[in-house]
Amino acid sequence: MSPPHDDSPQTPETKSTSSGLAGVLKNFAVGRLKTSTSSTPSAAGSLSRTLSKAGGGTLAESGHPIRVYGGPPDFEQYLKRLQPLQPLSERIAAAESTRYVIEDYSLTNVMVIWSAAKDLTDDSNPAEARKSGFDLLTACAKHSDLTPLERRQFFESISSPCHREDFHLQLNALVELTIHGKNLESFETVVVPLLTKWLNDWFEASSAARKGKVSKVKGSLGEETNLGQLFKFITEVVRFNFKAFREQDVVALLAQVLLICKRTTVEVDIRNALCVMDAVITYGDVPEAVLQTTVEILCGVYASLQKNLAKLTWNAIGNILRSHLGQKTLQMLLDILRTRSGHGEQNMNSIRGSAAVFKKLFKANGANGLPPVPFASLMDALTVCVKKDCASMSAQRARDDARLSAEVLDALASLFESQEVPDFMLDEEWDQLFNIICQCSERVDLADNLLSTSLSRTIIQIISDLEPIARRVDSVHRKSVMNFFMRMHKYLPRTSTEQLIDYYAEEQLCYPSNEEWLHNSKRLIEVLLMDHSQLSSIRAKVLKIVKDVYRTIIEICQPEVSQGFFMPIVDIISSEEDDAILEALVDFAVSVAGEADTDLFDVILGILGNRLMKRELNSSASPSGTGSLASPVLESSRPTSSTASAQPTNSLANIVTKGLVQIFLRSINSPSTKAHKVFNELLAVVKSGDIESDARLSAMKLLFRLRSDADHAIIVISSSESEGLAASLCRTVESASNQTTVEDVPHPRIEDVGTPRSSRSTSSAQPQPYMSRSRSTRSISGTNRISKPSPPLWMYPGPKALPEDPPITASEYLYSFAEQTSGTATELRANARIALKLNIWIEIIVSILQQGGDWEVYSYVLIHLGTQLTNHSLFAGAIPQLKLLRNVLCEQIRANSFHEPPINSGLKKADVALCLFQVMTMLLSYHEHFAKSEEDEIVRTFLLGIGSWDRTSTSCIHALSICCHELPLSISKSLNTILQKMSSIITQSHVAVHILEFLACLARMPNVYVNFREDDYRTVFGVCFRYLQYVRDQRQKSSAPPSARTSVTSGRYSGTSKEFLPLTELNTSPKTSDDLPQYVFALAYHVITFWFMSLRLDDRVKYVSWITKNLISTDAAGKEWIEEQSQVTIDMMQRVAYADRDETEPETDFTSTADGKPMKKSWLVGLSILTIETAGASGKSQITKRQPSGTTHALVQQLYGKSPSHQIPLPNGSQSDGKDATSRLAVLPSHIFLQFFSSSNKLPEALQPIVLPDDDATKRAIGTFDRNSTVDGHKVGIIYIGEGQTKEGEILANVMGSADYTEFLAGLGTLIRLKGATFNTQGLDRESDGDGEFAFGWRDRVTEMIFHITTMMPTNLDHDPQCSNKKRHTGNDFVNIIFNNSGLPFKFDTFPSDFNYVNIVITPESRASFVDTRLHSHQELEKRFYKVQVMSKPGFPEISPAAETKIVSGKSLPSFVRLLALNASVFSLVWANREGGEYVSSWRNRLREIVKLREKHSSTAKSPITKAEPGGPSVTGVAQHLPPSQHESKDGLANRRTSAATFLSNNASHRSSVLSTTTELDVGGSQDSESIADSFDFSKWV
């Protein structure tokens, strides 16, 4: 701006009207100046003069002083005080004020101002002065109107050396001078060298400061800050002025920047350097002189600090590659990789960075201006780069290699991460690429954990990305990928490995059609199958291919080739620890073993056996139990509940053992010795105590299913037939769910009531009462502990016991017994049988029973041994061992030394005893091989089980029932002891039925009780009386009010020496509910009846009085009661006490014409209907006495003498006139009746005989009575099942059975003709042979049983293909006998029916063909043995002695089964009537018919007592007896007198808990009155 022409003061031109801080500073400065109010020249003019005098300032070329124009009016004062001669403080203040003036005003010639103050920046000045000088310099440099010369001068001032603490001020001044790097006018050529020098200086200073060599001066901004500001400024300068730079200056600058990158470790320095390089690359060119270094440095940075600077570094590299230097840069990147071969020529980071750059280029794939990747050259370079140095290397070098490999892998992984093949790779071979990856994978083990994981992850990612690619590429590339997969098998994920395996399968690389099939197979087996780290599914898939290959090569290759292929595979079994693979390998070995020759089979068997022995050697021996010597406690192989989940469910040894089982099953019909060898191996498995328990169990599951037919040929059954016994050890689902860990309530004896027993801590030498133990509480180390049950290894039926279904036919080559035969050596070899060593098997079992050991194994033996022993044919060659087994069991039971279950099983020793007694029951069937003393010991052993252990009494009573049939002499010898034992446990209600059934069985065997004495008979009757008392107590308790039930006790025992104590009702099975007491009631009377009849005729009367008294009960109030059944029992005794003849029959023509016309009349006399038919002329009479228990017919004729000659004829005309003697009426029936009754004493009206009217109603009533049989009738079906039959239709169609079936029928009953039969045929046709011509029946004096035999009924499959006519009978029978000759287990639902409650299944112990049985003689058939089992309908109580399978001889079979059927039929009748009433026997029905007649015709009779029984019906009772008669008949009727009785009304309640109708008599009245017992005791009358 030109100055004005005059010197008059001008108003200053300000840049702004307000200047805030500037105004404050101006006021501060002006306040320090001297004030002058006179008019003075302008400050600018004064300053010019001053400068001129002082010689300071810059003069124009004309020599005139340069003036400064503009500024405030007092600006001249500022300039004066700024002069060098002024005090420093004044100058500093003036410099500050001037700076603000320069910023606020537009001045000219600001250089004049700086000339005056530039010495303030000298190093010698204090920091405050230097700062004010640099601030002023910055203000001047910012001036907008500087001339080029001024800019140059200012640059020189700025670039002059200064104090290092003022560099930030110096740099700021330069920044302002260049307008932040945008304007370098006047110093373009010199600024870059200056900046380069400053960059070097301040990097060095910064480095020194970082190292602590130079202390930081207070007030300094710091070397790092200065360096950072300098980098920033250089970046800006390059951005705006690169084209003005000289190349050498750029080279120097970049060299310095690259040097900093090499030397620094500070990220911010590198970042700033990258900004400078990026600016050079972006806004200019990298000189070729530094291009190589620049690329290397950028690669190194990119590799080392990728995370934070990746984007910035890549921008720089990418811009170079996009430039005209791109191809050259690309080549440099390849060179960096190639020069890696010498280790050390290049920085490792640069090499890694180069690989990382290629990763970016791979992803770009030529896009965004980036050059395409030279794939082949890159693969060559990478091959050199990753080549493994065979020389030894340091740990650091190894780590560097690993890091480099990681970078290379990461780069190569990007090729496939999109799962698409880049275009530049389509025509290239990939083998070199995969070789590089494989080379890199070798560094995994050299890296640290983190890097190793990263390497592995990258390799896996590459493989995963290649998976879909391999499916789409051509076969050449696919082959490369698959070869790569094979080489990298350790890293293959499951899907990739499966793809590799599928490739081998699809291309059939392992099959002989491929030239390298052996190599490929070996490679596949070694890499994948033998690699135990592979997934089980992968290895199994390989094994599947291998199996298929083997099946191919055995067809086309030589045996040595196939065997050589097979052996490496089967050898894996020896070391395999994966259960799934071991199972597949064993399965392979099993399949090969079936077709292998002897040598190969022995090798396979040896490998499997050695594997088992390896497990045995590696396993530690189980610690022995801690129980007492007499009663050791077994160990459980299962953990407690807290660790049960960790227990393996299938051990490796078990897998091998199952393989052996499969080989046996497949070899059983092979003519070789394979099965025999495997059998021996299985025996070794069971015998070894060190092999895992589940393996031993798998072997035992086969061995216990071995059976043999009648010819000793081996059969393997599918079911072990042991469900019932398994429940006793809680080995069924139902029993296991019901098992609890709380103490069970035992069945106390009477003597235990109120007297607590202390539980023992150890087992004693003698059997203890069952009360001495609880189920799960044991005393251990003085502490009571309740153990929880352990999860078992086996259950019944559980999972499939055998690995495959066994053959259904018997083996043609394997036998259980080989008889010695004679003949030539050739004949002997031809006929030689391979016999299994079943004797060794029994020896092993005996060893297990003696030594105990593992509870799982021991319990399995307990449950399954008994059922196998039923197969006599199987153990024909093991008789000495069976005798040893008998000795061991008898001794263990006698000494109570058998083993206890483990504490945590929740079981007790009594459970083991129960199983042992079941085994003994089966073992007694071998009695023909035992000595008489051994048979006696068996019976004594069963006696020990009665009352000694909880729950064993029942099974031992059942066993003794079998002994009655099989060992009658031994039973007879111990019978007295048996009865004593049973009488001692009658206080246990749960054995009532079983004791009574035993007594019922015994009553039919007079040869057994032949030596009975009176006390023995009384014991039998006493047991029955006690159970009758128990039933009565139950009735009274159910009828008594709840508050009074505890006080209801049974009455007296009317025996000879003592009174019965109360029977405690405990442990009544919930299955039987209230039906068992009613059955006990019926059974007790049944036993009394039979045993009374078994008495000698002359001894019977001795027991009448005693029995009669005990058939009558007395309640708590002293009232006597008598049930209907008691009445009919007394009635029975009346009929048989003095006669042992069968029932009489009437004579229809007992009179002749000369006797006159017969007349008939009937009376009710006591408990009978008396009918007399009398011939009117002769008086000849037939008396029919109908009693509840039978009907008696007798002929009576009074003996008339010749009338005296002096006797005159009767005047009433009854005397015939002689012309027609038959018309004479001389004797009436009433006369005959009165001859048997005394008329001397008047009878009470209620006791007088009642005349029945001769009308139709009476005739109908008597006819109805006669239709009630005098015996209880039962019907039982018999069904024969032929060989292999399972369907109902084919079974019912059988018209004949085997020879032993026929023998059985003959022993079961008598063949009877149906047509015209007069007895009850139980529904069989008696008119037209519609149900066959004949049937079998059986009858005694109490019971009659008709058998509905399907093979004897007509069969017409054309009209009745389902045999419905047969099913009409058997389907309605409560009880069926099934003779099962099918060779298969019988299923209860084979014959669906709502009425079949019980099936008694008979099965031959050894299967024989139909023809074979026909060839056996009667004696041979009797020696055969049969299994008998009573199968009940679901929900039906299991009370039969054969609920658990029993085995009996053919000789004893009919009688045993008949008794089972009879008892089952009785109980079924009770069960069937449980809902709406009670079962009423035939005798009771007859009694009720008499009661009805009496009630109808005794309306005038008055009862002295009428009272309702508690809980029962209203009754009418009388208690007198008639006087004895003076007359006698031929059969002794005259010697008897009728007894007074009371009878029930017809409206009696019939609910199931009311077991019988009773009569009450008040005996507390008159002292002369007679008790019911006395009135019924007919023994006093005769």
mmCIF file of N, CA and C in Angstrom, residues 700-702 704-708 715-727 732 794-798 801-802 860-872 874 918-919 922 1380 1382-1387 1401-1407 1426-1431 1442-1447:
data_model
loop_
_atom_site.group_PDB
_atom_site.id
_atom_site.type_symbol
_atom_site.label_atom_id
_atom_site.label_comp_id
_atom_site.label_asym_id
_atom_site.label_seq_id
_atom_site.Cartn_x
_atom_site.Cartn_y
_atom_site.Cartn_z
ATOM 1 N N MET A 700 -20.833 -115.971 29.363
ATOM 2 C CA MET A 700 -21.789 -116.772 30.120
ATOM 3 C C MET A 700 -23.176 -116.736 29.494
ATOM 4 N N LYS A 701 -23.516 -115.643 28.846
ATOM 5 C CA LYS A 701 -24.822 -115.571 28.196
ATOM 6 C C LYS A 701 -24.948 -116.612 27.098
ATOM 7 N N LEU A 702 -23.847 -116.932 26.462
ATOM 8 C CA LEU A 702 -23.886 -118.023 25.492
ATOM 9 C C LEU A 702 -23.828 -119.375 26.190
ATOM 10 N N PHE A 704 -24.627 -120.356 29.128
ATOM 11 C CA PHE A 704 -25.829 -120.748 29.864
ATOM 12 C C PHE A 704 -27.022 -121.000 28.943
ATOM 13 N N ARG A 705 -26.871 -120.672 27.668
ATOM 14 C CA ARG A 705 -27.951 -120.954 26.717
ATOM 15 C C ARG A 705 -27.680 -122.222 25.917
ATOM 16 N N LEU A 706 -26.637 -122.905 26.258
ATOM 17 C CA LEU A 706 -26.363 -124.167 25.592
ATOM 18 C C LEU A 706 -27.341 -125.232 26.078
ATOM 19 N N ARG A 707 -27.902 -125.970 25.141
ATOM 20 C CA ARG A 707 -28.749 -127.101 25.440
ATOM 21 C C ARG A 707 -28.394 -128.230 24.461
ATOM 22 N N SER A 708 -28.889 -129.395 24.737
ATOM 23 C CA SER A 708 -28.693 -130.497 23.792
ATOM 24 C C SER A 708 -29.990 -131.281 23.692
ATOM 25 N N ILE A 715 -27.643 -127.400 21.003
ATOM 26 C CA ILE A 715 -28.577 -126.368 20.560
ATOM 27 C C ILE A 715 -28.308 -125.121 21.396
ATOM 28 N N VAL A 716 -28.454 -123.958 20.779
ATOM 29 C CA VAL A 716 -28.354 -122.694 21.505
ATOM 30 C C VAL A 716 -29.735 -122.060 21.512
ATOM 31 N N ILE A 717 -30.288 -121.865 22.692
ATOM 32 C CA ILE A 717 -31.622 -121.273 22.804
ATOM 33 C C ILE A 717 -31.484 -119.762 22.904
ATOM 34 N N SER A 718 -32.526 -119.061 22.536
ATOM 35 C CA SER A 718 -32.474 -117.603 22.534
ATOM 36 C C SER A 718 -32.834 -116.996 23.875
ATOM 37 N N SER A 719 -33.597 -117.717 24.692
ATOM 38 C CA SER A 719 -34.016 -117.203 25.997
ATOM 39 C C SER A 719 -33.441 -118.088 27.087
ATOM 40 N N SER A 720 -33.110 -117.449 28.214
ATOM 41 C CA SER A 720 -32.516 -118.211 29.313
ATOM 42 C C SER A 720 -33.548 -118.745 30.293
ATOM 43 N N GLU A 721 -34.833 -118.387 30.128
ATOM 44 C CA GLU A 721 -35.942 -118.963 30.905
ATOM 45 C C GLU A 721 -35.761 -118.760 32.401
ATOM 46 N N SER A 722 -35.357 -117.580 32.808
ATOM 47 C CA SER A 722 -35.060 -117.371 34.235
ATOM 48 C C SER A 722 -35.676 -116.104 34.787
ATOM 49 N N GLU A 723 -36.764 -115.644 34.202
ATOM 50 C CA GLU A 723 -37.326 -114.361 34.611
ATOM 51 C C GLU A 723 -37.795 -114.362 36.057
ATOM 52 N N GLY A 724 -38.507 -115.415 36.456
ATOM 53 C CA GLY A 724 -39.051 -115.439 37.808
ATOM 54 C C GLY A 724 -37.971 -115.355 38.861
ATOM 55 N N LEU A 725 -36.919 -116.143 38.691
ATOM 56 C CA LEU A 725 -35.839 -116.134 39.674
ATOM 57 C C LEU A 725 -35.052 -114.837 39.600
ATOM 58 N N ALA A 726 -34.944 -114.256 38.402
ATOM 59 C CA ALA A 726 -34.218 -112.992 38.269
ATOM 60 C C ALA A 726 -34.877 -111.894 39.086
ATOM 61 N N ALA A 727 -36.180 -111.947 39.223
ATOM 62 C CA ALA A 727 -36.872 -110.933 40.017
ATOM 63 C C ALA A 727 -36.455 -110.989 41.478
ATOM 64 N N THR A 732 -35.127 -107.776 37.141
ATOM 65 C CA THR A 732 -36.127 -107.469 36.135
ATOM 66 C C THR A 732 -36.520 -106.013 36.309
ATOM 67 N N TRP A 794 -26.308 -106.462 34.138
ATOM 68 C CA TRP A 794 -27.247 -107.253 33.346
ATOM 69 C C TRP A 794 -28.613 -107.217 33.990
ATOM 70 N N MET A 795 -29.618 -107.317 33.149
ATOM 71 C CA MET A 795 -31.002 -107.396 33.592
ATOM 72 C C MET A 795 -31.683 -108.494 32.789
ATOM 73 N N TYR A 796 -32.858 -108.920 33.275
ATOM 74 C CA TYR A 796 -33.617 -109.947 32.555
ATOM 75 C C TYR A 796 -34.942 -109.360 32.084
ATOM 76 N N PRO A 797 -35.302 -109.477 30.832
ATOM 77 C CA PRO A 797 -34.457 -110.059 29.794
ATOM 78 C C PRO A 797 -33.381 -109.113 29.307
ATOM 79 N N GLY A 798 -33.567 -107.788 29.502
ATOM 80 C CA GLY A 798 -32.548 -106.835 29.117
ATOM 81 C C GLY A 798 -32.383 -106.755 27.612
ATOM 82 N N ALA A 801 -29.341 -110.654 24.391
ATOM 83 C CA ALA A 801 -28.247 -111.300 25.120
ATOM 84 C C ALA A 801 -27.148 -111.775 24.188
ATOM 85 N N LEU A 802 -27.518 -112.308 23.049
ATOM 86 C CA LEU A 802 -26.541 -112.826 22.091
ATOM 87 C C LEU A 802 -26.385 -111.831 20.953
ATOM 88 N N TYR A 860 -25.258 -113.881 38.136
ATOM 89 C CA TYR A 860 -25.695 -114.458 36.868
ATOM 90 C C TYR A 860 -25.702 -115.979 36.950
ATOM 91 N N VAL A 861 -24.708 -116.531 37.617
ATOM 92 C CA VAL A 861 -24.667 -117.980 37.810
ATOM 93 C C VAL A 861 -25.856 -118.432 38.655
ATOM 94 N N LEU A 862 -26.140 -117.698 39.722
ATOM 95 C CA LEU A 862 -27.250 -118.073 40.591
ATOM 96 C C LEU A 862 -28.565 -118.142 39.832
ATOM 97 N N ILE A 863 -28.782 -117.188 38.955
ATOM 98 C CA ILE A 863 -30.069 -117.093 38.269
ATOM 99 C C ILE A 863 -30.194 -118.125 37.156
ATOM 100 N N HIS A 864 -29.115 -118.395 36.437
ATOM 101 C CA HIS A 864 -29.222 -119.175 35.206
ATOM 102 C C HIS A 864 -28.773 -120.624 35.332
ATOM 103 N N LEU A 865 -28.108 -120.979 36.405
ATOM 104 C CA LEU A 865 -27.611 -122.348 36.515
ATOM 105 C C LEU A 865 -28.752 -123.348 36.613
ATOM 106 N N GLY A 866 -29.760 -123.028 37.396
ATOM 107 C CA GLY A 866 -30.854 -123.973 37.611
ATOM 108 C C GLY A 866 -31.549 -124.353 36.321
ATOM 109 N N THR A 867 -31.865 -123.365 35.485
ATOM 110 C CA THR A 867 -32.576 -123.676 34.240
ATOM 111 C C THR A 867 -31.722 -124.511 33.305
ATOM 112 N N GLN A 868 -30.420 -124.307 33.302
ATOM 113 C CA GLN A 868 -29.578 -125.128 32.433
ATOM 114 C C GLN A 868 -29.477 -126.558 32.952
ATOM 115 N N LEU A 869 -29.514 -126.714 34.263
ATOM 116 C CA LEU A 869 -29.437 -128.057 34.835
ATOM 117 C C LEU A 869 -30.657 -128.903 34.473
ATOM 118 N N THR A 870 -31.739 -128.271 34.056
ATOM 119 C CA THR A 870 -32.907 -129.056 33.662
ATOM 120 C C THR A 870 -32.646 -129.884 32.411
ATOM 121 N N ASN A 871 -31.635 -129.515 31.638
ATOM 122 C CA ASN A 871 -31.314 -130.232 30.405
ATOM 123 C C ASN A 871 -30.343 -131.380 30.731
ATOM 124 N N HIS A 872 -30.892 -132.525 31.105
ATOM 125 C CA HIS A 872 -30.071 -133.657 31.503
ATOM 126 C C HIS A 872 -29.147 -134.126 30.400
ATOM 127 N N LEU A 874 -27.574 -132.453 28.305
ATOM 128 C CA LEU A 874 -26.397 -131.599 28.168
ATOM 129 C C LEU A 874 -25.266 -132.041 29.077
ATOM 130 N N GLN A 918 -33.145 -122.995 44.528
ATOM 131 C CA GLN A 918 -33.693 -123.267 43.202
ATOM 132 C C GLN A 918 -32.748 -124.164 42.402
ATOM 133 N N VAL A 919 -31.447 -123.894 42.510
ATOM 134 C CA VAL A 919 -30.469 -124.760 41.840
ATOM 135 C C VAL A 919 -30.552 -126.177 42.410
ATOM 136 N N MET A 922 -33.384 -128.178 40.974
ATOM 137 C CA MET A 922 -33.095 -128.764 39.666
ATOM 138 C C MET A 922 -32.095 -129.909 39.782
ATOM 139 N N ASN A 1380 -45.743 -129.151 25.572
ATOM 140 C CA ASN A 1380 -45.018 -128.368 24.574
ATOM 141 C C ASN A 1380 -43.850 -129.172 24.015
ATOM 142 N N SER A 1382 -42.682 -128.433 20.984
ATOM 143 C CA SER A 1382 -42.314 -127.635 19.815
ATOM 144 C C SER A 1382 -40.827 -127.347 19.744
ATOM 145 N N GLY A 1383 -40.150 -127.430 20.866
ATOM 146 C CA GLY A 1383 -38.746 -127.022 20.900
ATOM 147 C C GLY A 1383 -38.584 -125.534 21.034
ATOM 148 N N LEU A 1384 -39.680 -124.795 21.225
ATOM 149 C CA LEU A 1384 -39.661 -123.345 21.358
ATOM 150 C C LEU A 1384 -40.315 -122.952 22.674
ATOM 151 N N PRO A 1385 -39.974 -121.797 23.210
ATOM 152 C CA PRO A 1385 -40.625 -121.341 24.438
ATOM 153 C C PRO A 1385 -42.115 -121.096 24.194
ATOM 154 N N PHE A 1386 -42.904 -121.446 25.169
ATOM 155 C CA PHE A 1386 -44.356 -121.255 25.053
ATOM 156 C C PHE A 1386 -44.716 -119.855 25.547
ATOM 157 N N LYS A 1387 -45.616 -119.203 24.803
ATOM 158 C CA LYS A 1387 -46.097 -117.884 25.172
ATOM 159 C C LYS A 1387 -47.526 -118.000 25.673
ATOM 160 N N VAL A 1401 -47.359 -125.786 31.728
ATOM 161 C CA VAL A 1401 -46.574 -126.078 30.536
ATOM 162 C C VAL A 1401 -45.586 -127.200 30.845
ATOM 163 N N ILE A 1402 -45.694 -128.267 30.071
ATOM 164 C CA ILE A 1402 -44.778 -129.406 30.191
ATOM 165 C C ILE A 1402 -43.860 -129.392 28.982
ATOM 166 N N THR A 1403 -42.551 -129.395 29.247
ATOM 167 C CA THR A 1403 -41.571 -129.366 28.163
ATOM 168 C C THR A 1403 -40.534 -130.445 28.401
ATOM 169 N N PRO A 1404 -40.295 -131.320 27.439
ATOM 170 C CA PRO A 1404 -39.226 -132.312 27.611
ATOM 171 C C PRO A 1404 -37.896 -131.641 27.867
ATOM 172 N N GLU A 1405 -37.112 -132.181 28.766
ATOM 173 C CA GLU A 1405 -35.845 -131.541 29.111
ATOM 174 C C GLU A 1405 -34.881 -131.542 27.934
ATOM 175 N N SER A 1406 -35.025 -132.490 27.031
ATOM 176 C CA SER A 1406 -34.203 -132.526 25.828
ATOM 177 C C SER A 1406 -35.109 -132.818 24.648
ATOM 178 N N ARG A 1407 -34.895 -132.041 23.607
ATOM 179 C CA ARG A 1407 -35.771 -132.144 22.449
ATOM 180 C C ARG A 1407 -35.551 -133.467 21.728
ATOM 181 N N TYR A 1426 -38.934 -133.960 32.553
ATOM 182 C CA TYR A 1426 -39.738 -132.915 31.933
ATOM 183 C C TYR A 1426 -39.728 -131.670 32.818
ATOM 184 N N LYS A 1427 -39.663 -130.538 32.145
ATOM 185 C CA LYS A 1427 -39.788 -129.274 32.861
ATOM 186 C C LYS A 1427 -41.271 -128.914 32.976
ATOM 187 N N VAL A 1428 -41.639 -128.502 34.146
ATOM 188 C CA VAL A 1428 -43.033 -128.142 34.398
ATOM 189 C C VAL A 1428 -43.055 -126.724 34.972
ATOM 190 N N GLN A 1429 -43.820 -125.883 34.330
ATOM 191 C CA GLN A 1429 -43.963 -124.507 34.812
ATOM 192 C C GLN A 1429 -45.418 -124.086 34.733
ATOM 193 N N VAL A 1430 -45.881 -123.477 35.802
ATOM 194 C CA VAL A 1430 -47.252 -122.962 35.847
ATOM 195 C C VAL A 1430 -47.192 -121.494 35.459
ATOM 196 N N MET A 1431 -47.780 -121.183 34.310
ATOM 197 C CA MET A 1431 -47.818 -119.811 33.816
ATOM 198 C C MET A 1431 -49.206 -119.236 34.085
ATOM 199 N N ALA A 1442 -44.979 -124.813 41.057
ATOM 200 C CA ALA A 1442 -44.252 -124.780 39.794
ATOM 201 C C ALA A 1442 -44.310 -123.404 39.143
ATOM 202 N N ALA A 1443 -44.594 -122.375 39.936
ATOM 203 C CA ALA A 1443 -44.513 -121.025 39.383
ATOM 204 C C ALA A 1443 -43.109 -120.772 38.860
ATOM 205 N N GLU A 1444 -42.104 -121.276 39.571
ATOM 206 C CA GLU A 1444 -40.760 -121.385 39.042
ATOM 207 C C GLU A 1444 -40.610 -122.785 38.465
ATOM 208 N N THR A 1445 -39.951 -122.877 37.347
ATOM 209 C CA THR A 1445 -39.856 -124.158 36.644
ATOM 210 C C THR A 1445 -39.337 -125.264 37.556
ATOM 211 N N LYS A 1446 -40.027 -126.400 37.513
ATOM 212 C CA LYS A 1446 -39.584 -127.604 38.213
ATOM 213 C C LYS A 1446 -39.343 -128.695 37.180
ATOM 214 N N ILE A 1447 -38.557 -129.672 37.560
ATOM 215 C CA ILE A 1447 -38.275 -130.766 36.656
ATOM 216 C C ILE A 1447 -38.571 -132.076 37.359
#
